[in-house]
Short mmCIF file of C-alpha atoms (C1' of nucleotides) in Angstrom, two decimals:
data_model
loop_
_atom_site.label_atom_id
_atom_site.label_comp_id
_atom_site.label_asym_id
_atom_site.label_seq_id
_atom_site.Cartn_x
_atom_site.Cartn_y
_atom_site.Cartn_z
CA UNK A 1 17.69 -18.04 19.50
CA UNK A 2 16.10 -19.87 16.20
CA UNK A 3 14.86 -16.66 14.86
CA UNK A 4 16.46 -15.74 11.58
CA UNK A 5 18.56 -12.41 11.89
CA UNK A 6 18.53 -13.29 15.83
CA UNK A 7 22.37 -13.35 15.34
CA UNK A 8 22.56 -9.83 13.27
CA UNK A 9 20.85 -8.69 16.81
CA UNK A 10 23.03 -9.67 19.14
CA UNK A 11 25.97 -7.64 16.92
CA UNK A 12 24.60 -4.45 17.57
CA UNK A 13 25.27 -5.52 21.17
CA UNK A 14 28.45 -7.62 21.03
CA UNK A 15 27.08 -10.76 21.76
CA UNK A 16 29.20 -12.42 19.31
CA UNK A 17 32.41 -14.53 20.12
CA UNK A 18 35.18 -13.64 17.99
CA UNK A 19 34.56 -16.57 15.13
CA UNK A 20 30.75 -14.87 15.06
CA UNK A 21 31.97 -11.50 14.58
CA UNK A 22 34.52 -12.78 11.60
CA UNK A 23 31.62 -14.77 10.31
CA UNK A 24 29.28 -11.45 9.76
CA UNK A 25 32.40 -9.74 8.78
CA UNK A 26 33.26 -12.45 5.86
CA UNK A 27 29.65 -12.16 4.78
CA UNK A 28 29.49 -8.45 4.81
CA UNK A 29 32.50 -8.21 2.71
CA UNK A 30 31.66 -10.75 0.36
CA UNK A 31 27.96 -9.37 -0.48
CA UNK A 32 30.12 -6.01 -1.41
CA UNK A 33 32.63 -7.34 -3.44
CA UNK A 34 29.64 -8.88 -5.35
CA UNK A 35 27.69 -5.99 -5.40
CA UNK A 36 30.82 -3.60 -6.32
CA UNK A 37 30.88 -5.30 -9.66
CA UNK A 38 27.76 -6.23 -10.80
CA UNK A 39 25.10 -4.72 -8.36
CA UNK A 40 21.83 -5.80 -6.23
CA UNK A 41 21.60 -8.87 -8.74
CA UNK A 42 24.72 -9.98 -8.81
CA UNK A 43 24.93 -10.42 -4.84
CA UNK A 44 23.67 -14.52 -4.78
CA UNK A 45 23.13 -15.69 -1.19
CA UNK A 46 24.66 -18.70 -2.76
CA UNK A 47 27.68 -17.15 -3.88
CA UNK A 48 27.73 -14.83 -0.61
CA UNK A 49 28.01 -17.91 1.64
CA UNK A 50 30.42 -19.46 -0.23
CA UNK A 51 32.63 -16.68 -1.02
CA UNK A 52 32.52 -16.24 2.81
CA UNK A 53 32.94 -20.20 3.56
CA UNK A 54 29.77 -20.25 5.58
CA UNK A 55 26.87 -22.79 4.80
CA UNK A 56 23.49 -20.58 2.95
CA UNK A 57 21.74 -21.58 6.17
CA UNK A 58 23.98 -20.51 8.88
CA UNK A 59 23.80 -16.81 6.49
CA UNK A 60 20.28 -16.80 7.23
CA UNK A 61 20.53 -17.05 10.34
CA UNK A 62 23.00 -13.96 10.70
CA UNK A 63 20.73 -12.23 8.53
CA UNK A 64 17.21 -12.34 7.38
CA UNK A 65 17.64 -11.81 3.97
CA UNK A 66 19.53 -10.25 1.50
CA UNK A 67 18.12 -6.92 2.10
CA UNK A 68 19.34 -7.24 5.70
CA UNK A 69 22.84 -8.54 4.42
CA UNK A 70 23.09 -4.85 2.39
CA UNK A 71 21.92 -2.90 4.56
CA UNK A 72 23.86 -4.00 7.36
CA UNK A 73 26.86 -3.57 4.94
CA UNK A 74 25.60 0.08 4.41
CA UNK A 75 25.21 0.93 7.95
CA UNK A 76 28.62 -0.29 8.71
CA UNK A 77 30.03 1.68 5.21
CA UNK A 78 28.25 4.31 6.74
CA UNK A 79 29.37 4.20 10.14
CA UNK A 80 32.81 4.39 8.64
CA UNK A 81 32.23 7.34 6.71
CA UNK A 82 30.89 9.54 9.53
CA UNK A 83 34.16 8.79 11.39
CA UNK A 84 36.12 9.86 8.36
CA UNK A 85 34.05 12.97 7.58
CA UNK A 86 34.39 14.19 11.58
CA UNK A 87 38.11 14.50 10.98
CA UNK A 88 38.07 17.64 8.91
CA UNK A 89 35.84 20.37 9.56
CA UNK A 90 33.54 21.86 6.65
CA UNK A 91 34.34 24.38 4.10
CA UNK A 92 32.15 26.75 3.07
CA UNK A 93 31.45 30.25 4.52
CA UNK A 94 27.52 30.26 5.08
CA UNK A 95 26.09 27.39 7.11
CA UNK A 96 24.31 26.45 3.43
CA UNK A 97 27.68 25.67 2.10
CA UNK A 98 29.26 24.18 5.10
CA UNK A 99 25.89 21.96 4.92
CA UNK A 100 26.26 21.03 1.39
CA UNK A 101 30.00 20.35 1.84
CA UNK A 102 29.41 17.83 4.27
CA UNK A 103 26.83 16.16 2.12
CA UNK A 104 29.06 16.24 -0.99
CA UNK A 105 31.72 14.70 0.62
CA UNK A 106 29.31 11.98 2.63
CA UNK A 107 28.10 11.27 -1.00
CA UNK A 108 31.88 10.92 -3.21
CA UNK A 109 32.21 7.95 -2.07
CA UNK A 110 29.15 6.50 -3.20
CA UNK A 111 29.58 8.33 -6.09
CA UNK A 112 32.36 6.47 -7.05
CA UNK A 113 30.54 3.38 -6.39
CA UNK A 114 27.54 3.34 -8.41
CA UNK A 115 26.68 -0.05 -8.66
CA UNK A 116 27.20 -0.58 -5.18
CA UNK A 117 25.31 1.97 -3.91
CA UNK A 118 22.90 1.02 -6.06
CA UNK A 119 22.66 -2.10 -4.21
CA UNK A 120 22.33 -1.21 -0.79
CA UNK A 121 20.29 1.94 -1.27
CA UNK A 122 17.76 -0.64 -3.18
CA UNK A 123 17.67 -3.22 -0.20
CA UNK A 124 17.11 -0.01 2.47
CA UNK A 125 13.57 0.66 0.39
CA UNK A 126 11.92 -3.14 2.15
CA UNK A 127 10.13 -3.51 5.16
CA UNK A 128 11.30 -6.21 6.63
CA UNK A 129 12.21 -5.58 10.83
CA UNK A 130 15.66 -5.99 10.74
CA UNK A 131 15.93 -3.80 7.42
CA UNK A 132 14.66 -0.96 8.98
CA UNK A 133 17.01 -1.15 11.94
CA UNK A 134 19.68 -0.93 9.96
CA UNK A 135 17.65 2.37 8.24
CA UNK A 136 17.57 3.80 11.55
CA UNK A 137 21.06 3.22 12.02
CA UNK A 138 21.88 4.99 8.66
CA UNK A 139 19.37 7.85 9.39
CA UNK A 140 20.86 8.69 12.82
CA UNK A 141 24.66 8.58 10.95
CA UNK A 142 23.64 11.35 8.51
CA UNK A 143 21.98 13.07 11.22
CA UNK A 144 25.21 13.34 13.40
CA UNK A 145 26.83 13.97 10.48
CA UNK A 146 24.56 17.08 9.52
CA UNK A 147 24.83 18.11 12.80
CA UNK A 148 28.89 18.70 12.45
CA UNK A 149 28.03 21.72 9.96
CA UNK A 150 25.75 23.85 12.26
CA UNK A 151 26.99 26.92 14.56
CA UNK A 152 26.72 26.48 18.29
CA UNK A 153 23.95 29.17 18.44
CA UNK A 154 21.65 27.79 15.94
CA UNK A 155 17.89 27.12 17.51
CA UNK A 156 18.25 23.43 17.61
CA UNK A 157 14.43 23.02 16.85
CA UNK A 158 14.59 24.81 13.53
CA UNK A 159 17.95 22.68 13.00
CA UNK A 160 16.49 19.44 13.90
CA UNK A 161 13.74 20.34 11.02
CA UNK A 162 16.49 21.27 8.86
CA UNK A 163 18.29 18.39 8.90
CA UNK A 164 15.29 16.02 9.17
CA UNK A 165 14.18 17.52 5.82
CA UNK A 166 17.68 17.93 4.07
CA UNK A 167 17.78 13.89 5.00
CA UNK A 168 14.64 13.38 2.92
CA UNK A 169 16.11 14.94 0.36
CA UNK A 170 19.29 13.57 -0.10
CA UNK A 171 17.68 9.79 0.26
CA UNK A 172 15.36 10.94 -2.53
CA UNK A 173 18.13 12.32 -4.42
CA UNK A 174 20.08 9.08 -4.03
CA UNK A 175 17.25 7.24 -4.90
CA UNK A 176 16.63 9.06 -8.26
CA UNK A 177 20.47 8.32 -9.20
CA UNK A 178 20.24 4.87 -8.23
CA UNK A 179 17.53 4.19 -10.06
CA UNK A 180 18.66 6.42 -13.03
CA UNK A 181 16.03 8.98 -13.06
CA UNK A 182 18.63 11.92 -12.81
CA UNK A 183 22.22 11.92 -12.70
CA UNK A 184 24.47 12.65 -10.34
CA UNK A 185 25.14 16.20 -10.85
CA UNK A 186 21.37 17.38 -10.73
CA UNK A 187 21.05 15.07 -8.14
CA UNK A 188 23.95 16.60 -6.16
CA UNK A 189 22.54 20.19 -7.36
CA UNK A 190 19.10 19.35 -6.18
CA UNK A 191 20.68 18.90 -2.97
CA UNK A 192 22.64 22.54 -2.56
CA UNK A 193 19.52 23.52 -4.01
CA UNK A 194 17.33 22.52 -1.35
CA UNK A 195 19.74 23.43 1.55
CA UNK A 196 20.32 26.96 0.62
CA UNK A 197 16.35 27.40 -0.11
CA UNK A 198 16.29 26.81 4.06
CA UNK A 199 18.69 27.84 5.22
CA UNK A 200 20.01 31.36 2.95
CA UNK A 201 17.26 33.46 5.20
CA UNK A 202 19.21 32.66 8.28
CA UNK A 203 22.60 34.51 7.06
CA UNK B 1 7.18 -6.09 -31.68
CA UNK B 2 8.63 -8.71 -29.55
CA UNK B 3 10.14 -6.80 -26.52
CA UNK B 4 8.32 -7.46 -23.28
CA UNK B 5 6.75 -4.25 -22.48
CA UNK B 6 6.11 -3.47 -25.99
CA UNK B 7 2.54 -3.10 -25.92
CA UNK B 8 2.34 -0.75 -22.36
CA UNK B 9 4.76 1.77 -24.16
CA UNK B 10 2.13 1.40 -27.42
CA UNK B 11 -0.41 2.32 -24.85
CA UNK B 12 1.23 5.82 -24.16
CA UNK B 13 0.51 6.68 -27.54
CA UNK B 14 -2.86 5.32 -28.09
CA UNK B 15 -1.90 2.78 -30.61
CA UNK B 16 -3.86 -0.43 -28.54
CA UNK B 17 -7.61 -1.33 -30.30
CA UNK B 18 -10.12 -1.76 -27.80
CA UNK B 19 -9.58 -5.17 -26.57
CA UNK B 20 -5.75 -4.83 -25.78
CA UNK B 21 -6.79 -1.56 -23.88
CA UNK B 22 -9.82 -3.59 -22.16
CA UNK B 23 -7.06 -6.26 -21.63
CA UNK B 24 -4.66 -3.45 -20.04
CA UNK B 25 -6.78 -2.36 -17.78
CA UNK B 26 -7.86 -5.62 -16.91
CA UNK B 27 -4.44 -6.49 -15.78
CA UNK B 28 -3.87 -3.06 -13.90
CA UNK B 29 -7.52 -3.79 -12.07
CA UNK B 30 -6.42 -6.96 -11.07
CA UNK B 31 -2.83 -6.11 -8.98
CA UNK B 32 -4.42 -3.68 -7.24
CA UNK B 33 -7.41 -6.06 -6.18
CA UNK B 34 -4.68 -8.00 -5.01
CA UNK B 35 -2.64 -4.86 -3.41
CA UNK B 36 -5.77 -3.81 -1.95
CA UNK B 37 -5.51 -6.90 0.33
CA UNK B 38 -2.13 -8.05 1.05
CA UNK B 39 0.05 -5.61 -0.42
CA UNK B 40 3.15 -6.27 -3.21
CA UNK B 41 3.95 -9.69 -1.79
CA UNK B 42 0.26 -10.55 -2.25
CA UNK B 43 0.23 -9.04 -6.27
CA UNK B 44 1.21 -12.55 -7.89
CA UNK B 45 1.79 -12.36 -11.49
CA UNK B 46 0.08 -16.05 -12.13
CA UNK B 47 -3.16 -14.54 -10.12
CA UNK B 48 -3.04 -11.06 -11.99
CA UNK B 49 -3.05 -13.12 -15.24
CA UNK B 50 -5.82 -15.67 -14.15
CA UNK B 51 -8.25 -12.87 -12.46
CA UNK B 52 -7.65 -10.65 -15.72
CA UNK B 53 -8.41 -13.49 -17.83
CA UNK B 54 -4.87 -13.30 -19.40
CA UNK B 55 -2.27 -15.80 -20.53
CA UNK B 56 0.63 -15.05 -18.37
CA UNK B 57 2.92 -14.85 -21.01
CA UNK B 58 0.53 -11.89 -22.30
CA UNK B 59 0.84 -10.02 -19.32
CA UNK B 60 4.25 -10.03 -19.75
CA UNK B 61 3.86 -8.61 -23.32
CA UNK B 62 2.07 -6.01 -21.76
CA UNK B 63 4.26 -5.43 -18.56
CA UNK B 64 7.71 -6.11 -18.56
CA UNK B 65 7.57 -7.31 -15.42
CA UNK B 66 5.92 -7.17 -11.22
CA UNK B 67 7.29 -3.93 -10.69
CA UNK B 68 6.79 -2.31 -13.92
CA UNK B 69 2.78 -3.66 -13.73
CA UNK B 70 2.67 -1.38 -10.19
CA UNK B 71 4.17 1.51 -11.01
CA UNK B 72 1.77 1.61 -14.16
CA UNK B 73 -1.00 1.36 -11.67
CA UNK B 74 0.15 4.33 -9.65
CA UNK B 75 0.49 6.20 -12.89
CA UNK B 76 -3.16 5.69 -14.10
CA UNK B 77 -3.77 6.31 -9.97
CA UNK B 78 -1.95 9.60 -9.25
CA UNK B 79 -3.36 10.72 -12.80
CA UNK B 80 -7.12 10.34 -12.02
CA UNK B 81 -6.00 11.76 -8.83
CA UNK B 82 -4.59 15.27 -10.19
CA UNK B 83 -8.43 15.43 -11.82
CA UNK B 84 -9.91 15.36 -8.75
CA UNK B 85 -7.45 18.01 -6.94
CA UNK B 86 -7.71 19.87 -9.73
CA UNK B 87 -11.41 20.79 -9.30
CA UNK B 88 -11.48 22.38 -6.07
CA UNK B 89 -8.57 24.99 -5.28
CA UNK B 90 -6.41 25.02 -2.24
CA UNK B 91 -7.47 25.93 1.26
CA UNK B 92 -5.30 28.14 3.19
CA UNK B 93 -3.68 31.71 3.88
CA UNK B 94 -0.28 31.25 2.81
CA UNK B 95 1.55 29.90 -0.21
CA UNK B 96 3.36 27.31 2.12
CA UNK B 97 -0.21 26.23 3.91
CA UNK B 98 -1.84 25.78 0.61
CA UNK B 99 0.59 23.72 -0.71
CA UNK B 100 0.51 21.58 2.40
CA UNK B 101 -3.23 21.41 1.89
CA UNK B 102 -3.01 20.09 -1.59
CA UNK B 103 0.01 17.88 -0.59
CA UNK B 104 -2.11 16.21 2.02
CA UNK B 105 -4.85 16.01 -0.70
CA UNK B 106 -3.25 14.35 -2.64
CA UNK B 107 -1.67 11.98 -0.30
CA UNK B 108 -5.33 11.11 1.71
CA UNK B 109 -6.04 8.51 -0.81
CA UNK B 110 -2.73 6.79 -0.40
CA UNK B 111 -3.36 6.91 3.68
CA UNK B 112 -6.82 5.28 3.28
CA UNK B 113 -5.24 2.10 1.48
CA UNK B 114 -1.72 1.06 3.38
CA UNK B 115 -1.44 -1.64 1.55
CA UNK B 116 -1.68 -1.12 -1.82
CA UNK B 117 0.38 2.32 -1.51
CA UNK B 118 3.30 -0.02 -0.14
CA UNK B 119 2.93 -1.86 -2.99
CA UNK B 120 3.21 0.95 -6.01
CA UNK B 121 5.81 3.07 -4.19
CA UNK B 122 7.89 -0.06 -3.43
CA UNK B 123 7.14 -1.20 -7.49
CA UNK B 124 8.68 2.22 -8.00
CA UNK B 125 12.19 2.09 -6.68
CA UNK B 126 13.45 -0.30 -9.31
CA UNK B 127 15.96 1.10 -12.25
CA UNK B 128 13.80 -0.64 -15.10
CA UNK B 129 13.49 1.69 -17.94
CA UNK B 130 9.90 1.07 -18.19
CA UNK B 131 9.22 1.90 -14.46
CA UNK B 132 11.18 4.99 -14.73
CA UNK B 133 9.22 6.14 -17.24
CA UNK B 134 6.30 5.44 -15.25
CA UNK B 135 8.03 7.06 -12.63
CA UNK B 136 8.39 10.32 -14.88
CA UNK B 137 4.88 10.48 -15.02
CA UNK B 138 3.82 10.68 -11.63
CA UNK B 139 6.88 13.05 -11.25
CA UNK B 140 5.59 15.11 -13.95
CA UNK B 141 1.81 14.47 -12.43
CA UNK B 142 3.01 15.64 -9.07
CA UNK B 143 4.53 19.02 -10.30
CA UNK B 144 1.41 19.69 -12.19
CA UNK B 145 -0.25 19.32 -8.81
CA UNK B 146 1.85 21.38 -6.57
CA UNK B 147 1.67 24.10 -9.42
CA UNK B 148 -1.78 24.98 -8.44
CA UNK B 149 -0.74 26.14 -5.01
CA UNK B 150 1.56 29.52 -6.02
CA UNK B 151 0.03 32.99 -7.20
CA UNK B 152 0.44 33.50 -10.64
CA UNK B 153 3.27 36.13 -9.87
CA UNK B 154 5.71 33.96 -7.85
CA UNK B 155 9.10 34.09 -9.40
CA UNK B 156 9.12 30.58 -11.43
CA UNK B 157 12.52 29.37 -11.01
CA UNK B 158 12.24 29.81 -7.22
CA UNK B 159 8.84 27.79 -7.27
CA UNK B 160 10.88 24.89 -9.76
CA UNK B 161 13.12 24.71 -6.96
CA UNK B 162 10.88 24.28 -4.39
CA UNK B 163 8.51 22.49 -6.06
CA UNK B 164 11.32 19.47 -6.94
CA UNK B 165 12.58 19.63 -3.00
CA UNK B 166 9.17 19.06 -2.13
CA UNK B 167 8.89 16.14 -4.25
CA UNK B 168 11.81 14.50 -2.73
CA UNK B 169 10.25 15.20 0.93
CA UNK B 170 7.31 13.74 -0.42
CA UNK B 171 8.63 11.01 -1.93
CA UNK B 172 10.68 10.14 1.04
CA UNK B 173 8.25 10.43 3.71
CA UNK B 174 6.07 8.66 1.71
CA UNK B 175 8.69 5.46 1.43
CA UNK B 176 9.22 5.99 5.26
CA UNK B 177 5.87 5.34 5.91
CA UNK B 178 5.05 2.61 3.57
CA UNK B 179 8.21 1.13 5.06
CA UNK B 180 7.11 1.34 8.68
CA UNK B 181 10.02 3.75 9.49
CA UNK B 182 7.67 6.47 10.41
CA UNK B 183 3.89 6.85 11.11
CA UNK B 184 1.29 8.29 8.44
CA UNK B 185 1.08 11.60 11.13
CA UNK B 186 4.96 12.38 11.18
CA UNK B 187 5.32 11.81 7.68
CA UNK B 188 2.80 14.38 7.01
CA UNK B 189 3.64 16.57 9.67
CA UNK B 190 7.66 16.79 8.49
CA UNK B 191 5.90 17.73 4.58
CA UNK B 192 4.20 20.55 6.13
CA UNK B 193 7.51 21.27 7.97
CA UNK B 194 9.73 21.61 5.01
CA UNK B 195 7.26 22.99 3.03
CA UNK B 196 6.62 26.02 5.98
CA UNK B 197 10.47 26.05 6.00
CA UNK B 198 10.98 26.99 2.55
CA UNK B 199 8.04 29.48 1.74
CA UNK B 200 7.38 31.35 5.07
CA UNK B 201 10.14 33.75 3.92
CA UNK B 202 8.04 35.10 1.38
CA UNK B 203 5.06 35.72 2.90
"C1'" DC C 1 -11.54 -14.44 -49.57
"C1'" DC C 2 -6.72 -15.93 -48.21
"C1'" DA C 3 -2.36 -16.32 -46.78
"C1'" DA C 4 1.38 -14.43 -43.62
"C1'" DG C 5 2.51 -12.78 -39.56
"C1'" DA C 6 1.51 -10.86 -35.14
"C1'" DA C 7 -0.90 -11.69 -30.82
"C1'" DC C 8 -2.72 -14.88 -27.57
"C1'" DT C 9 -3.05 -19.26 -24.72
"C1'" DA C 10 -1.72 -23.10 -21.75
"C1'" DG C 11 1.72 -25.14 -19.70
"C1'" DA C 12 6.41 -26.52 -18.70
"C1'" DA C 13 10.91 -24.98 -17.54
"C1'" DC C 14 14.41 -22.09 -15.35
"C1'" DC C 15 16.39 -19.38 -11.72
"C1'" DA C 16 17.38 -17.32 -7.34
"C1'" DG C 17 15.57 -16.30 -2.60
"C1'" DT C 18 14.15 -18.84 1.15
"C1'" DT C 19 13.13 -22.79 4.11
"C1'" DA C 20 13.58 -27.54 5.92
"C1'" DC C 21 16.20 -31.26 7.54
"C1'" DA C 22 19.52 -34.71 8.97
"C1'" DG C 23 23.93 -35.06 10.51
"C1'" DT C 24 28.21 -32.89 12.56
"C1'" DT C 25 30.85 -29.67 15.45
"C1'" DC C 26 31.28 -26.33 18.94
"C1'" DT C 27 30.38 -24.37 23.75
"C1'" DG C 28 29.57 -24.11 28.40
"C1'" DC C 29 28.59 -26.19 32.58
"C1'" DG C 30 28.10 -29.73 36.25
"C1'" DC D 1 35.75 -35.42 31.43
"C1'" DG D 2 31.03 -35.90 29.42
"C1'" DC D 3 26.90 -34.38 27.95
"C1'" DA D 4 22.92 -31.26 26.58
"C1'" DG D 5 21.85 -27.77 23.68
"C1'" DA D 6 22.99 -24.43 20.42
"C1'" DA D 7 25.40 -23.41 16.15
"C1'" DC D 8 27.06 -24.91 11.79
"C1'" DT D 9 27.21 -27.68 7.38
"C1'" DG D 10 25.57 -29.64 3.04
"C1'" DT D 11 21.87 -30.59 0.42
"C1'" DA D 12 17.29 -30.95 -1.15
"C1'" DA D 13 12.86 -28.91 -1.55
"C1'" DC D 14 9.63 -25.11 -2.12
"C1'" DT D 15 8.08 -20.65 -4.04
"C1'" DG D 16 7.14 -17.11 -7.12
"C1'" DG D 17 9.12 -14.07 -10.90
"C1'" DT D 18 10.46 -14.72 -15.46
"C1'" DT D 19 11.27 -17.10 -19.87
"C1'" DC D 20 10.37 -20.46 -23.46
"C1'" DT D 21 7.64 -23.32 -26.62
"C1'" DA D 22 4.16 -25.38 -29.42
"C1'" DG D 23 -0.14 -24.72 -30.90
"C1'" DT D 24 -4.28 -21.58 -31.78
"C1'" DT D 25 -6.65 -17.29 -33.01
"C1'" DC D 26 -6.94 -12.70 -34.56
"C1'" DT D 27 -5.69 -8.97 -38.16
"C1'" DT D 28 -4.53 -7.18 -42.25
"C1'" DG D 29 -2.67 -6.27 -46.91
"C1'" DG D 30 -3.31 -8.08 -51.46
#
DNA sequence: CCAAGAACTAGAACCAGTTACAGTTCTGCG
DNA sequence: CGCAGAACTGTAACTGGTTCTAGTTCTTGG
């Protein structure tokens, strides 16, 4: 185990005594609180580890870099909000809008966020190994979480192509705010836009 | 005249004299030598300068920075590129299978050099003001393309709405690939997907 | 032609991500 | 218990993007 981000592995299967897990969990919350206020630059490894009282080496070797460090704290934010969208079914009369709801509502919270998600959604765009895990992670999330707003009956293989596309979409969309090239709103609209373009022939 | 970048956004309106636009695109030859090869990591400001035959500090009159250098690249790239679509019109029956003919057009020359498409695309998620300008561009660039696919009579604020999902597909798939998270083949093949799911309707 | 000022050059300096290392502490097992 | 090996700490070094500076060269209006 002298890999770096060997550590950040054995999470995803609970390998970690319970100092480990607090460990990741200190780091993880510190990178956010720095990237809450001033973004992707403001997150320091050096001020990470010793906001989380851990030594800049022993954070490298929990994660491989900052990129991993904000992504894993978006898969976990992530995580979260699937469980807290599941709760309460979607509004919205066509499958379109019930589709769109869910989105809008994965998407407040990062909307109230901006320099946060800014952050994470710049370190998911790398291609380091242990970055894209974490992409997979966040991909499967919004899949599940698409899934929610879909009627029993729907063929699953036009859904699946659905969703796979609306996913492109909205990280394109989130991209563009991120980054500033649109604003929320359009980016939002974009979004309704592109689901009801699919999915109004199936009312 | 004393911001970094000052002299690229000069450039946009033709006000360089023939040595700073020699020196330019010396600069923009250079990083993607270097991208060619070993992609962004491999584009290092120090050798773009010394392989252009320009002070570094220059370069970074001209660019105003790594990223912003890139993206500029895929501008002048994506622009000679709509030239050579342009000249030949789309294969196929339907709307939705020309468009995925001039999509994958347009996208061959990326496939053929991995490396250096990691390394614009990656340039261009970055919230610089200069990139995003750049970024504008190749949005614009890209509409221009797609335009070329629909019959004259296709109602136009449908096709906006289509054409701007598709760009977000593309884009996407495009940064899943470069980022390992998918393979050239899927990428393409989930274009042609969302592209058949929005426009078969109207055959 | 001749300043004055902008552009260019070479090189050092600065900063933050990352790595290396020597010493210390923890953990599990015989 | 006692030790071997892994994990952790603190710190220094290395790297490459970016900035700064002092000196030189081009450009241009008078």
């Amino acid at each position: 185990m002298a890999d770096p981000g060997a550590v950040e592995a054995a999470a995803r299967s609970d390998q970690l005594t319970k100092s480990q897990a607090a460990r990741r969990e200190r780091a993880i919350a510190a990178a956010m609180e720095l990237a809450l206020e001033g973004g992707y630059d403001a997150v320091q490894m050096r001020d990470v580890a010793q906001r989380a009282d851990i030594a800049l080496g022993t954070l490298y070797r929990y994660f491989s870099g900052k990129d991993h460090l904000l992504a894993a704290a978006l898969a976990d934010w992530v995580e979260e909000l699937e469980r807290r969208v599941a709760v309460r079914p979607p509004r919205g009369d066509t499958t379109a809008e019930q589709l769109v709801d869910i989105l809008r509502r994965a998407t407040r919270a990062m909307e109230k966020e901006p320099e946060l998600s800014g952050a994470v959604i710049r370190a998911l765009s790398c291609d380091d190994p242990q970055v894209i895990a974490c992409q997979q992670d966040v991909s499967n999330a919004m899949f599940r979480i698409q899934g929610q707003a879909f009627p029993e009956d729907f063929d699953s293989a036009t859904r699946e192509r659905i969703v796979r596309a609306l996913g492109h979409v909205w990280f394109s969309a989130l991209v563009g705010w991120v980054n500033g090239w649109v604003g929320i709103t359009e980016a939002g609209d974009e979004l309704a836009s592109a689901a009801h373009l699919m999915l109004d022939q199936y009312n």
